Each structure stands twice: as C-alpha cells, then as structure tokens.
Short mmCIF file of C-alpha atoms (C1' of nucleotides) in Angstrom, two decimals:
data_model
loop_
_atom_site.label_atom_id
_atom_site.label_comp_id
_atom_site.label_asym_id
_atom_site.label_seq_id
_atom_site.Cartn_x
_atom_site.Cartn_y
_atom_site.Cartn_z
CA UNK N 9 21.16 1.89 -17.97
CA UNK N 10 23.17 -0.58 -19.92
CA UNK N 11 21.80 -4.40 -20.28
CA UNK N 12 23.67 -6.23 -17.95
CA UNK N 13 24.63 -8.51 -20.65
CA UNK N 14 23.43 -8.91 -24.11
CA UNK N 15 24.06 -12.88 -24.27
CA UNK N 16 20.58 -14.39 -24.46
CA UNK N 17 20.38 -16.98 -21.70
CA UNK N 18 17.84 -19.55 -22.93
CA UNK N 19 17.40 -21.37 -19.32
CA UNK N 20 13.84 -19.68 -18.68
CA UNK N 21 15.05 -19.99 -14.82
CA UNK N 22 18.28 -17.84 -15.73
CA UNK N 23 16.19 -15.23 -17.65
CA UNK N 24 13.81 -14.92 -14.61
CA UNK N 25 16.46 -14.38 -12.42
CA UNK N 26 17.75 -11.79 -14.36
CA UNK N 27 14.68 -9.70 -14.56
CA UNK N 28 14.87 -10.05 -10.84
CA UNK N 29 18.18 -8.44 -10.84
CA UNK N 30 17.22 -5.79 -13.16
CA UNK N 31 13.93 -5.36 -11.36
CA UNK N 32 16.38 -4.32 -8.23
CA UNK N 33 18.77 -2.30 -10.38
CA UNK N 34 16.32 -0.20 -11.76
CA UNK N 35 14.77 0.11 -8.42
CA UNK N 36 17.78 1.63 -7.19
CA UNK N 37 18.27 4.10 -10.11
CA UNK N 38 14.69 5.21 -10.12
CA UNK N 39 12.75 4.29 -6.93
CA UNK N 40 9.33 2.71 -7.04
CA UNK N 41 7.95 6.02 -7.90
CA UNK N 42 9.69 5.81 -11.17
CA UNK N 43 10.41 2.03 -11.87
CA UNK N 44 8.51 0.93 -15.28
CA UNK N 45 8.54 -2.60 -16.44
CA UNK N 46 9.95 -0.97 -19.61
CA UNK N 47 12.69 -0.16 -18.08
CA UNK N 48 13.46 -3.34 -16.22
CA UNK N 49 13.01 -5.26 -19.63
CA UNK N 50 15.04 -3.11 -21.17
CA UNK N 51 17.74 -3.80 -18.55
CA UNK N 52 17.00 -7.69 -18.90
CA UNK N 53 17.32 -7.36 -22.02
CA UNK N 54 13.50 -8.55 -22.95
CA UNK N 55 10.57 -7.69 -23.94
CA UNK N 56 8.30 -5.87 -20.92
CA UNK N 57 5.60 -8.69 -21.33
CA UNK N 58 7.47 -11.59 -20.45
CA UNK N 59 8.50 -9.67 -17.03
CA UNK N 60 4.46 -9.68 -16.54
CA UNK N 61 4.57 -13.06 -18.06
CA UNK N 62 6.96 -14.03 -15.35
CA UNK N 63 5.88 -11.93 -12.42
CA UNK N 64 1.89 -11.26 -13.76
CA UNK N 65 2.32 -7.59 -12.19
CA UNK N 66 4.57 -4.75 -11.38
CA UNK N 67 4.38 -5.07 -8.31
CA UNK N 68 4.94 -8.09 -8.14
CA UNK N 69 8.22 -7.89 -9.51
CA UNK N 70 9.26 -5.07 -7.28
CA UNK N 71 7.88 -7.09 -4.21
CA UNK N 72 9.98 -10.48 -5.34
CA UNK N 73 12.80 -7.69 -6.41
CA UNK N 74 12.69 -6.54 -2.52
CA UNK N 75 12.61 -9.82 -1.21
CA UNK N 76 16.18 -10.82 -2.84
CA UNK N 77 17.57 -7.64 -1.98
CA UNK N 78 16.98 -9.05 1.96
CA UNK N 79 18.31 -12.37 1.11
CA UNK N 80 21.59 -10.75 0.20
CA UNK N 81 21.21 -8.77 3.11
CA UNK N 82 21.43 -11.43 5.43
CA UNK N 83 24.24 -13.56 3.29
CA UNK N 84 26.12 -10.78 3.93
CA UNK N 85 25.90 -9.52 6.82
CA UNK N 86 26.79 -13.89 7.64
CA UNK N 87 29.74 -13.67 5.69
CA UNK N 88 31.53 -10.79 7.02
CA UNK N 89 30.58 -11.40 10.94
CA UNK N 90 33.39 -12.91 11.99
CA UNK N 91 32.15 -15.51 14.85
CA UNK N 92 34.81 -15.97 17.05
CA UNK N 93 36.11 -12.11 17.27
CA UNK N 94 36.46 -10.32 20.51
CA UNK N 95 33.41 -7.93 20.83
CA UNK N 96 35.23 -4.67 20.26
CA UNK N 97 36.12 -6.43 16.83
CA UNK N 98 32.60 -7.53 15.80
CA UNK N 99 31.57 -4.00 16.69
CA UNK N 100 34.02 -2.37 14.55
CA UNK N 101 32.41 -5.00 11.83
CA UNK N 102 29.18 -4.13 11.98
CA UNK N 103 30.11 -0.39 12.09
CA UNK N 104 31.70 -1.13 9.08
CA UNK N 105 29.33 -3.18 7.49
CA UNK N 106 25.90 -1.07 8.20
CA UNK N 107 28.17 2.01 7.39
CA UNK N 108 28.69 1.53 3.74
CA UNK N 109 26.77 3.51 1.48
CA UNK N 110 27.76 1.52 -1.42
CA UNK N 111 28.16 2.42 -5.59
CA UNK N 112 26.26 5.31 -6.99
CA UNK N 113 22.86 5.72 -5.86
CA UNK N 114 23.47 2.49 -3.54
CA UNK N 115 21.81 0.35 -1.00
CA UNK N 116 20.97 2.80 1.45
CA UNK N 117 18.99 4.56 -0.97
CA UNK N 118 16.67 1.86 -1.46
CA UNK N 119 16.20 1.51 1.73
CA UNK N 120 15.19 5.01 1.89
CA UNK N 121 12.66 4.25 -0.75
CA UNK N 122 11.19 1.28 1.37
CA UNK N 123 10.71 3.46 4.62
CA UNK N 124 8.45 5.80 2.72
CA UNK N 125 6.45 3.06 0.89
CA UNK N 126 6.10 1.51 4.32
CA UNK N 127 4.23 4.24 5.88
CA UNK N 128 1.53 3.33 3.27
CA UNK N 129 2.05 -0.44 2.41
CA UNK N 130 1.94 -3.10 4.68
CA UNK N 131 4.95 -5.59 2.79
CA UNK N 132 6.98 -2.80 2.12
CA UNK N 133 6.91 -2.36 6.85
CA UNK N 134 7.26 -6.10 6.89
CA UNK N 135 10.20 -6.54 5.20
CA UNK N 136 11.81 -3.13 7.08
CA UNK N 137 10.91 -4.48 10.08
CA UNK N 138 11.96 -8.04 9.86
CA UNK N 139 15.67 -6.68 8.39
CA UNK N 140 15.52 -3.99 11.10
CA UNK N 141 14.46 -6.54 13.95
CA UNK N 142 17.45 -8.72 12.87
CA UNK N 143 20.26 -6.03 12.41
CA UNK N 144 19.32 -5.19 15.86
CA UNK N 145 19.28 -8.36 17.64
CA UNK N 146 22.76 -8.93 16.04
CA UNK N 147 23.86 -5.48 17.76
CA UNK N 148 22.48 -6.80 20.74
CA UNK N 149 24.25 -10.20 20.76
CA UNK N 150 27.79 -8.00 20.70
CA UNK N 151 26.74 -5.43 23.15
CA UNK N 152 25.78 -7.88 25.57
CA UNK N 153 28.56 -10.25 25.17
CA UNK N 154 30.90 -7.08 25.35
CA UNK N 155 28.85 -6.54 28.79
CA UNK N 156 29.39 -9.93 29.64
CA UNK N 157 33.23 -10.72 29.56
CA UNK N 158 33.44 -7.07 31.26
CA UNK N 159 34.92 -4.59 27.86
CA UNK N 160 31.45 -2.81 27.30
CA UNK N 161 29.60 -0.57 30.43
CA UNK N 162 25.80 -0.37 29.47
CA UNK N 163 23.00 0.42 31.77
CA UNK N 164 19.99 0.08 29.27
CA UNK N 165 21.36 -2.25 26.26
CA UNK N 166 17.94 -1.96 24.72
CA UNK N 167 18.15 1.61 24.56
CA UNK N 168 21.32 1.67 23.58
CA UNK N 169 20.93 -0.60 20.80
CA UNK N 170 17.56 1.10 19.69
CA UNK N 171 20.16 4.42 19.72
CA UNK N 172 22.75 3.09 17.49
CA UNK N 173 20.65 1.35 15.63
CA UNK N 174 18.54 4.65 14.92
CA UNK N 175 21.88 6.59 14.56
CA UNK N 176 22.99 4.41 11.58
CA UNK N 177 19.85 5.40 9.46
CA UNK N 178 20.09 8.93 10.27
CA UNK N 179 23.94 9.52 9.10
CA UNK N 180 22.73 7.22 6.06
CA UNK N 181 20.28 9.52 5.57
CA UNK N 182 23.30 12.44 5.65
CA UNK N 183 25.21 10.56 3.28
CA UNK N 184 23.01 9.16 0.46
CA UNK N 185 22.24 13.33 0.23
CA UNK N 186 25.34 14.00 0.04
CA UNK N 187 25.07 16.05 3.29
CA UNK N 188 28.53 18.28 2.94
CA UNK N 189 28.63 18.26 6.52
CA UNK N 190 28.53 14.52 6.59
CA UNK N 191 31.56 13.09 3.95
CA UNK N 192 30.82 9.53 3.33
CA UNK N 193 34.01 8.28 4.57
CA UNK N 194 33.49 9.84 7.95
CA UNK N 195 30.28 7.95 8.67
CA UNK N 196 31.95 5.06 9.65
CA UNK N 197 33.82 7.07 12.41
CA UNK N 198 30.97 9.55 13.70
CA UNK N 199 28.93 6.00 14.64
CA UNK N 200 31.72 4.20 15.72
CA UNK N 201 32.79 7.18 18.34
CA UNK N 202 28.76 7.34 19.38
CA UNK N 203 29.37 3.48 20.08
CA UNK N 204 32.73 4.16 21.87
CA UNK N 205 30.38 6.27 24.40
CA UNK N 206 27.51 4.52 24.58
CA UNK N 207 29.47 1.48 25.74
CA UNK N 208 32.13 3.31 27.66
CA UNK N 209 35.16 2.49 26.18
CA UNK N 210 37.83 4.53 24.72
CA UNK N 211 37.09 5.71 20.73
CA UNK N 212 40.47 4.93 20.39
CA UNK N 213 39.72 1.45 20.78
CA UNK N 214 37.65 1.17 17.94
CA UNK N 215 38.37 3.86 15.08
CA UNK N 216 40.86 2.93 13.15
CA UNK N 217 42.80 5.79 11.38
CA UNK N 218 44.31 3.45 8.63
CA UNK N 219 43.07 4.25 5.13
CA UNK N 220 40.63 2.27 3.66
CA UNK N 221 41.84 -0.40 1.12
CA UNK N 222 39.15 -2.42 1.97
CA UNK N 223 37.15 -3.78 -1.04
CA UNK N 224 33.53 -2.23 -1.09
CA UNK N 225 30.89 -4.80 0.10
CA UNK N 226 28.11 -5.22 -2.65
CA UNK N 227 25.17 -4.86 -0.04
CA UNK N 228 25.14 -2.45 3.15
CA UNK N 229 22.61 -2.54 6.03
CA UNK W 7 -17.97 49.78 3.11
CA UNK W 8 -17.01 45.98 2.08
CA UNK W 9 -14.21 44.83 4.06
CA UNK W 10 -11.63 43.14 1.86
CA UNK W 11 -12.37 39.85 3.95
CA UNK W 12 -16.11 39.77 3.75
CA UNK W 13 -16.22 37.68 0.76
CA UNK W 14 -13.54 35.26 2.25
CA UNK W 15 -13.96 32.28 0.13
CA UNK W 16 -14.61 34.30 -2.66
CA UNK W 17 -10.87 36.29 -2.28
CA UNK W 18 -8.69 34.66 -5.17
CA UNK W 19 -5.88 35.37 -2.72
CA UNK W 20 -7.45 33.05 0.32
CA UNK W 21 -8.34 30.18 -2.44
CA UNK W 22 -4.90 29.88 -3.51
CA UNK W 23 -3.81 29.92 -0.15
CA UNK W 24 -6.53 26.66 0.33
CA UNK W 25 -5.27 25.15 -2.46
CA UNK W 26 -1.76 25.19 -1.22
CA UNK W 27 -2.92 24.23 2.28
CA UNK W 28 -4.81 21.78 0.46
CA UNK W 29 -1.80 20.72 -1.10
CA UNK W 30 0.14 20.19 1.90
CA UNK W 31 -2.76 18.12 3.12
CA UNK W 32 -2.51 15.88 0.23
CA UNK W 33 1.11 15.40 0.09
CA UNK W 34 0.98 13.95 3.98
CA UNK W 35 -1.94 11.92 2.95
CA UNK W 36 -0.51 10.27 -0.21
CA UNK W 37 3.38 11.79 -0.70
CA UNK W 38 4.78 12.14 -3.52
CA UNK W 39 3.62 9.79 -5.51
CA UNK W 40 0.33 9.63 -5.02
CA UNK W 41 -0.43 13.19 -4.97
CA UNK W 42 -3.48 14.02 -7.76
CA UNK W 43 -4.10 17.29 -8.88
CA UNK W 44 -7.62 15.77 -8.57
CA UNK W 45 -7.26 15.22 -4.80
CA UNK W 46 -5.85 18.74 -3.78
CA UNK W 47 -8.68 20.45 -5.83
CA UNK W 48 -11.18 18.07 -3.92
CA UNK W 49 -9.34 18.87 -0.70
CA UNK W 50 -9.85 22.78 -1.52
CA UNK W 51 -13.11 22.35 -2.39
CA UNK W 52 -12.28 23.63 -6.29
CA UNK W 53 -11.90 22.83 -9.77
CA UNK W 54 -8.56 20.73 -10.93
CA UNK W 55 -8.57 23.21 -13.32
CA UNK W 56 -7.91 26.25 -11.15
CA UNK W 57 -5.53 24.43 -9.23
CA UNK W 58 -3.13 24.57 -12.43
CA UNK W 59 -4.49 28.10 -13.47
CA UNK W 60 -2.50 28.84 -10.23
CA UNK W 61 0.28 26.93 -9.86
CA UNK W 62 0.55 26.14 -13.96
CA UNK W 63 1.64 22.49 -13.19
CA UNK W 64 0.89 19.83 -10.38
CA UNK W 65 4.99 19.84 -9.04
CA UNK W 66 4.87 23.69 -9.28
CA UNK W 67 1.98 23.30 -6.53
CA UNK W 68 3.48 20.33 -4.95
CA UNK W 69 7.09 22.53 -5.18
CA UNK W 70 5.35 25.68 -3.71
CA UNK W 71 3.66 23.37 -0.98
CA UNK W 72 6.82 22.70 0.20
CA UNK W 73 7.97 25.70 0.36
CA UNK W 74 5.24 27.09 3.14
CA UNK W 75 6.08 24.19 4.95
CA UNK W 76 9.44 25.22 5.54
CA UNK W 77 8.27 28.85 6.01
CA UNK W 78 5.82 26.86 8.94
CA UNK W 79 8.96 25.12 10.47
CA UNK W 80 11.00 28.26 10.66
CA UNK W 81 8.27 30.06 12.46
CA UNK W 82 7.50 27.24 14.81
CA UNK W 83 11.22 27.21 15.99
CA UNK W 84 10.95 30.86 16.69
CA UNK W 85 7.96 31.02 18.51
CA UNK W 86 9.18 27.55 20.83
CA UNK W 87 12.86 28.57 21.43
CA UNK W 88 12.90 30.96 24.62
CA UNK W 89 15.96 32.94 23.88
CA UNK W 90 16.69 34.00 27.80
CA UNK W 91 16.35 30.26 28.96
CA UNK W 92 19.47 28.22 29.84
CA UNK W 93 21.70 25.66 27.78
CA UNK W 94 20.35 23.12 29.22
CA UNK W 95 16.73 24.22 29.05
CA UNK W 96 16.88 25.42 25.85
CA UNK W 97 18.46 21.49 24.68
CA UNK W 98 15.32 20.39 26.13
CA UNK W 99 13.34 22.15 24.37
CA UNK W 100 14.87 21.13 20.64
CA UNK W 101 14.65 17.60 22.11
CA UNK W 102 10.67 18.18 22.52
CA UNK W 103 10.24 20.58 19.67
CA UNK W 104 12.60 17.96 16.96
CA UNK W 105 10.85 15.07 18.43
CA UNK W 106 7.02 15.56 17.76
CA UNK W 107 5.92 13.53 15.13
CA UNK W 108 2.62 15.27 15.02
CA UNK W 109 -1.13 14.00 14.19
CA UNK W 110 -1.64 10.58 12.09
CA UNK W 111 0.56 10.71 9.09
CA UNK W 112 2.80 13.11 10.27
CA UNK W 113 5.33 16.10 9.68
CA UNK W 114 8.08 13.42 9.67
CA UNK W 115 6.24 11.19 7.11
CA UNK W 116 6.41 14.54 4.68
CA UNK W 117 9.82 15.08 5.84
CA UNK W 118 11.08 11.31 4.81
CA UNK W 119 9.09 12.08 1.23
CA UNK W 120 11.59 14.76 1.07
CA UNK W 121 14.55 12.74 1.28
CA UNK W 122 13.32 10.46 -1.26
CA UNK W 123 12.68 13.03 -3.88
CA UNK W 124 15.71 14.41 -2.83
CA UNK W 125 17.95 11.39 -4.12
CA UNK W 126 16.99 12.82 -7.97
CA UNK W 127 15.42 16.47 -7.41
CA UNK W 128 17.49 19.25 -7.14
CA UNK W 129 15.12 21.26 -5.77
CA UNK W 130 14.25 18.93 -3.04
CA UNK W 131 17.76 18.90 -2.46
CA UNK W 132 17.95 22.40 -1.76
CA UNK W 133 15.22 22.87 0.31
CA UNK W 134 16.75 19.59 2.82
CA UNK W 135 19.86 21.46 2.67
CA UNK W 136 18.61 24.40 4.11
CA UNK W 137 16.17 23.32 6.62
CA UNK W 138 18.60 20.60 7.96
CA UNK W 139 21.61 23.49 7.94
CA UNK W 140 19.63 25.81 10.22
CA UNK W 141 18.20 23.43 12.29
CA UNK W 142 21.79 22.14 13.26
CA UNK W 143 22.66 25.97 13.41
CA UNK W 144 20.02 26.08 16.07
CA UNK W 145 21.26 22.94 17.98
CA UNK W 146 25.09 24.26 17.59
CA UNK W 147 24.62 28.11 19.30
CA UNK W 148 23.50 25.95 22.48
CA UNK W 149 26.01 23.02 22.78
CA UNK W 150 28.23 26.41 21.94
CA UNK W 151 26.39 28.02 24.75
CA UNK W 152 26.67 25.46 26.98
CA UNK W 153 30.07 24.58 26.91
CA UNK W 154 30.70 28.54 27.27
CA UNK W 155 29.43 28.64 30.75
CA UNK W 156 30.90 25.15 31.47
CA UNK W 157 27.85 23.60 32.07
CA UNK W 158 28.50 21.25 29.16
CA UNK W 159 31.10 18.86 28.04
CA UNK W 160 32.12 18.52 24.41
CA UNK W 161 35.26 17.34 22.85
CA UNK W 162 34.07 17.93 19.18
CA UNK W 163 30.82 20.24 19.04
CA UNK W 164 30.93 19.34 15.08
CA UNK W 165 31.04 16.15 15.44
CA UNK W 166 28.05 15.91 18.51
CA UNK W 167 25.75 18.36 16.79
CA UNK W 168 25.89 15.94 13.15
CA UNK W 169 25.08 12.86 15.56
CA UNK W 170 22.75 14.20 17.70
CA UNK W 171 20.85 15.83 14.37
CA UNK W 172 21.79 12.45 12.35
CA UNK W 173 20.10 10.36 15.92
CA UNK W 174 17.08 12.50 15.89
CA UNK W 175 16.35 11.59 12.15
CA UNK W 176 16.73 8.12 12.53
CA UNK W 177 14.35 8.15 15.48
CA UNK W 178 11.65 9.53 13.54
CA UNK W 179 11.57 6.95 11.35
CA UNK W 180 11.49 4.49 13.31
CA UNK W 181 8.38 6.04 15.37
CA UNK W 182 6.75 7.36 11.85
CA UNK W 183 6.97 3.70 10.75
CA UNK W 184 4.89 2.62 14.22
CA UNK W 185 8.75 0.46 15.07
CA UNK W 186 6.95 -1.70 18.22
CA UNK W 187 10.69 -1.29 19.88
CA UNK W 188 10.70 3.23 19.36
CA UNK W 189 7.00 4.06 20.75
CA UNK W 190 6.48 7.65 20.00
CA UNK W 191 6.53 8.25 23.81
CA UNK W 192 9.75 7.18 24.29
CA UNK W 193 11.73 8.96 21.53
CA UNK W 194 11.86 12.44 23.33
CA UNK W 195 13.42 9.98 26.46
CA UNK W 196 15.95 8.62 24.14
CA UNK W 197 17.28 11.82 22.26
CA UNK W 198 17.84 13.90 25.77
CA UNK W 199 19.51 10.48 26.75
CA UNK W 200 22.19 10.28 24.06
CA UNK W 201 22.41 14.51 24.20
CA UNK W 202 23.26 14.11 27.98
CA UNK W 203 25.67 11.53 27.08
CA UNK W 204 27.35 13.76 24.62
CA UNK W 205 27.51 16.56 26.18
CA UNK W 206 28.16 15.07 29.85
CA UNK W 207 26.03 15.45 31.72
CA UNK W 208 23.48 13.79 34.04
CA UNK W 209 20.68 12.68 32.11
CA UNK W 210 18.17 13.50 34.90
CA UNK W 211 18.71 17.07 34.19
CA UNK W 212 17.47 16.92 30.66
CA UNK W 213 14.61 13.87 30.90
CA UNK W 214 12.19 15.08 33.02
CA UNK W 215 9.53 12.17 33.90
CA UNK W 216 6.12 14.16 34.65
CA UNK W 217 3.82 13.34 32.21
CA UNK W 218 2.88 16.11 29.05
CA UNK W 219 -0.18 17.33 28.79
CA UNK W 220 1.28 19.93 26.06
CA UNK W 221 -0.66 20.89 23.18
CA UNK W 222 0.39 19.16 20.13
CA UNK W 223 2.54 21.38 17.68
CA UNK W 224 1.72 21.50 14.31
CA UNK W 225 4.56 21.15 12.91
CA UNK W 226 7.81 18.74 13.76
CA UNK W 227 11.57 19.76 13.20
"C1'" DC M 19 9.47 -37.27 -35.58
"C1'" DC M 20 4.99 -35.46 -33.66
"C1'" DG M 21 2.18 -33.14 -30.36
"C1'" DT M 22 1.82 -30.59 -26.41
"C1'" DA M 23 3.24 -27.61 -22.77
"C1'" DT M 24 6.10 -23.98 -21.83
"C1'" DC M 25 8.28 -19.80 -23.08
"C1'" DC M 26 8.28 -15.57 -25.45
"C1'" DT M 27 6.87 -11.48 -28.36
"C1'" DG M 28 4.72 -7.35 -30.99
"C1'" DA M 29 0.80 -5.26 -31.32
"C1'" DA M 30 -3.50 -3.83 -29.35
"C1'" DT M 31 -6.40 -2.16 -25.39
"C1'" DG M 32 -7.98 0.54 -21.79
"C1'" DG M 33 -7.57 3.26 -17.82
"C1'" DT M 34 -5.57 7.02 -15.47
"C1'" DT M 35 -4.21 11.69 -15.30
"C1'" DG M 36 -1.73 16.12 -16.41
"C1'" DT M 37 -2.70 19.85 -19.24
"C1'" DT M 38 -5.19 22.77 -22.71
"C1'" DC M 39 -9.00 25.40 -24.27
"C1'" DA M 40 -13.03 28.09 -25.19
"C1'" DG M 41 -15.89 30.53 -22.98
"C1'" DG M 42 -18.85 31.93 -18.69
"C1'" DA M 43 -18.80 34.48 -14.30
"C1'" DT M 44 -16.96 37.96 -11.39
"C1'" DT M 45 -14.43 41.95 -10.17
"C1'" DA M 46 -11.97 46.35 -10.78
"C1'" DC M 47 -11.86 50.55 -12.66
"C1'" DC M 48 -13.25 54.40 -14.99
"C1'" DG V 9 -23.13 51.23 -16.27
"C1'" DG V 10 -19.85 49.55 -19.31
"C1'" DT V 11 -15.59 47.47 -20.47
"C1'" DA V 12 -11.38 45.04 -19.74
"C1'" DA V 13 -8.83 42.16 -16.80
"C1'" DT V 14 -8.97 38.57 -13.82
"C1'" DC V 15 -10.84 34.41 -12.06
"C1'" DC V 16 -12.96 30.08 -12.72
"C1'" DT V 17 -15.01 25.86 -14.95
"C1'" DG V 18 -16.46 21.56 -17.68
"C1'" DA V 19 -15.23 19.32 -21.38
"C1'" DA V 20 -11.92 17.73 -24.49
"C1'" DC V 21 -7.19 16.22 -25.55
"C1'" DA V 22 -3.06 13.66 -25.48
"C1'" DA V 23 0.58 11.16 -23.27
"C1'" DC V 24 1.89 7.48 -20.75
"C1'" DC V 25 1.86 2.74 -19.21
"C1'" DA V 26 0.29 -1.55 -17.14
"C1'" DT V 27 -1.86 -5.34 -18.80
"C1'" DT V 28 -4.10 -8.48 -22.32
"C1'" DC V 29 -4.07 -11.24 -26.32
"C1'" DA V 30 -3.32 -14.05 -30.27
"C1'" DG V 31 -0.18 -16.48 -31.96
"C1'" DG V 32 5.03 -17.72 -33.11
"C1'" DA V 33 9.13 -20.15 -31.37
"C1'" DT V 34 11.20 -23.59 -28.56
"C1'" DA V 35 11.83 -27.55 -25.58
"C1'" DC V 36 10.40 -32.08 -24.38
"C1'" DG V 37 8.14 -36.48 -23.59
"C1'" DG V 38 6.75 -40.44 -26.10
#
DNA sequence: CCGTATCCTGAATGGTTGTTCAGGATTACC
DNA sequence: GGTAATCCTGAACAACCATTCAGGATACGG
C-alpha cells in the first residue's frame, strides 16, 4: 500500500491522473466492496477530499477508474497483435495475451470483481460487455481467417468462439484462486490445446514447450 | 399430547433455520456486499436482534448460509446422478444438472459472489475448494468410466475434466450476466458440444434437441 | 503587483449499520 | 405452580465513512 511516489506533482492534471491510477490500484487490492477514498488518497498521496473534489463521488472515481483500466485494455491487446502473422501465430498471441493472470492480485481479479457488480449495476455490464464483445470479435477475425486460407476446420465459428472465449474466464477463474489443480503457468496450455481441437489442428502446432522468458504484460484480458 | 411441530413458527429450532434460509435469500438478492442484517431479519420475518443472538455476528450468518448451500448442492447431485445409467448418459446429465442457472438471480450469481470473497477470505476459499474438488471428482469417475468401456476417447482425463469444469464456469457467467451471444438455452447445447469434442465422440449422442419441459432444480452445480 | 479563479486541505457533519444491553416473554423442568 | 434457562425485542451505542464546508494556498490574466 505504498504511495506510488511521494514527489508532489503540482500539474492539477498530473495529480488527477494519479488518483485515477490509485483509484485502480486500490481497486485491485481491495475490490469495490472494500475500496475507500481513504485509501485511494492515501495511495495518491492526498488528502481524500480532493479525490471527491476531483471526481465529486466514489463512485465516480471507481467508474472513471474502470474506464482507464479498458483503455489499457485495448492499447494492449493493439500492441501485441501482431497484424501480419499467420493465424496459428495470432492464436498463440491471444492465448497468450488473455492467458496472463498478471502481478499479485492482478487483472483478472478485477475483472472478477466487475462480473459480480454487473449482475446488479448497469455500467459495471456495459463496460464487461463492450470489452467482452471486442475480445471476441478479435477471436473471430483469426478463426475465420484461419478457416479461410484452409489451417483451421470449424463448423460453427460462433460457437466456437463463444467456447473459447467462455473457457478463458473459467481457467482465470482457476487461477486467480489459486486452484492447485490449475498452476498458473499451465493455463496458457490447457486453452491453447482446447483451441488446437476446436479448430482441428494438431496441439503441437500451437503449444510451445519453451520456457517462458517472456516479459509479463502489464494488462491481461 | 403437543406434537413438537405444532407450534412451528414458534420452535427456536425452525426460526433459525428461517433466518438462515432467509439469509441465503438475501445473499442472492444483494451478495455480499449488500447483505443487511436488517434485510435477512425482514426476510425471516424477525428482529435484527435475534438474528445476531443466533449467529453472534452478520458474516457468522452470512458464513453459516453458505455452508447449507453447499450441504443443498451435495444433496442435489445425489438425488440427480443415476448411478446404474451409462457414461454417456450420466455426462448428460452433469451437463444439465452444472448448467441450470436457476430462478432470477440465480445459484450461479451466489456462486460468482463466492469467488470474489474468495480472492481475500480464507474461508470462502475453502468452501470453493471443496465444492469445485468434488464436483470435478464427479465429472472424473465418468470420463474414467467411459473411457473404461471404450465408449470414450481421452488422451489426458486431467487435463479434459479441468477444461470441461473451467468451460462450464465461464458459461455461467456469461448467461448469469444475460451475455445476448450465451442465451441460457443454449449453454446446456454448448457444454455437451465441447464434452463430445473432448471425449470423441459424436455430439448427437450427448445434445439431444427435444425441447425440456423439466422442473427447474433448485439449486445449480 | 493585484484580484480572481482554480486547486487543495483539515475539520466538521450526518447517515448508515453492526453490535450491545437491559429486561420482557416463553418454555422446560421439577 | 414456581423457578431457572432459554428465547426474543426495542432502544441505545459506537464505529465507520462518504460528503460538505469554510477558508488557505497557488496560479494566472491584466
């Protein structure tokens, strides 16, 4: 629960955007059940009424604090897509991608948080859906360009895509519990080896067995 | 004579077992965080008063209400599971059984609070831990079954029975969170799909197209 | 410089809610 | 039928927290 940094930024904008950040830190370390604007000042560094000075509610800080977290979402989901990859590539991406839990209690876990807000507020299904609609379609576009230049058999690619899709949450689900039966490095492979069937093509094709070196991305999902 | 039941309401026994029904209620109506000791004593009909004379402290109730859920769950499996039946039948069965989200806000909607306090309670943990571990017990004995008498097909029954548990999870959220592309109709359809996948064999033997006109179980998974 | 708008804060304020408490009602048991 | 244990209640009590407020500091245009 440390400040993220104790220099005083005196750019109002800067401070704002740093009670953002906090707002989504502490979001992650205590869920909306237990965020208090004390506790987001205090990570901010600032007093709790300039967050409501800034943001004029709670709530309205965790909704704007939500709202970034789906910017970044999308920024990186852009930047690690590569465009011009064969499809069996991108899908290995995105298994990739979706599949990491991230730091501590990470990304995933917030997203947990917003499903069960969402069966009660109507923002907090918004937001899941739009991010959900969009991870989707972007499975889509590889599945059915794999299904185009011949490498991917699907008879339903809407169900399919649904499946995976569906499939990610639930091993997240495994995971951010710390399910022993699901280790958090073998996430990546269970969905990956669903994928390999779904599209009929051999697993072999897409799980690599090469340790990970790979640099933890800040956002998954 | 006076029966020991003639004064039903009256039985300190039967009104604890309305407040913890009434507790139950409550937590599906408003989860975790929203759960009063106020509402379950209006929802039994009593004083908030007596609800902590019994339970000492609102998460003791809340704790204890979870705790004859799971007791529901177990018993529910038992009296669906038809121990004579076939692999096959028997897999539909857990598909239909795993797969009913139940009236309004539903079993899964209680189930997804779960996970959520799970992240930081212990206790929640636990009680995860164990329901998920026999349910996949369940799910194991027949893709063990199955393959025994060769009328499945399964490379890695580990690995299938964490997917196909993993799958069924992220279903259910989608349908508890009314997902326009996972109508609750369709997510029986879609588990048997990706369970005849895994376990190879033709999905028309497991998704059977005649309309229910079951009952509606009272509890889910 | 000076005045004004913006930014920021510590100290109230007020509402919500879990829990305690003192005692009334009911039951169990002799 | 009387007494002690149990059951139950309304009325405080106290903690917690979001939000308000009055005014201090700071930037900024003129």
């Amino acid at each position: 629960m440390a400040p993220t940094t104790s220099l005083a930024a005196k750019d109002p904008e800067e401070r704002r955007r740093r009670i953002l950040a906090a707002a989504v830190e502490v979001l992650k370390e205590k869920g909306f059940a237990g965020a208090r604007i004390a506790d987001i000042a205090a990570m901010a560094g600032t007093s709790p009424a300039l967050v409501v000075y800034h943001f004029t509610t709670l709530d309205g800080a965790l909704a704007e604090a939500l709202g970034s977290v789906e910017d970044d979402f999308y920024v990186d989901w852009e930047r690690a897509l590569p465009p011009r990859a064969s499809a069996v590539e991108r899908l290995r991406v995105l298994g990739e991608l979706g599949c990491d839990t991230g730091p501590a209690v990470g990304n995933w876990a917030l997203w947990m948080e917003v499903w069960v807000r969402a069966l009660r507020d109507g923002q907090a299904r918004a937001l899941r859906r739009a991010l959900d609609a969009r991870w989707r379609a972007l499975l889509r576009e590889v599945v059915d360009a794999g299904v185009a230049d011949g490498t991917f058999t699907c008879a339903d690619p809407q169900a399919t895509v649904v499946r995976l899709a569906a499939l990610m949450d639930g091993l997240a689900v495994q995971v951010s519990l710390r399910d022993p039966d699901v280790p958090e490095d073998q996430m990546t492979r269970l969905w990956l080896e669903s994928a390999a069937v779904e599209l009929g093509i051999a697993s072999r094709r897409l799980v690599t067995t090469r340790r990970r070196t790979t640099r933890r991305r800040t956002s998954a999902r």
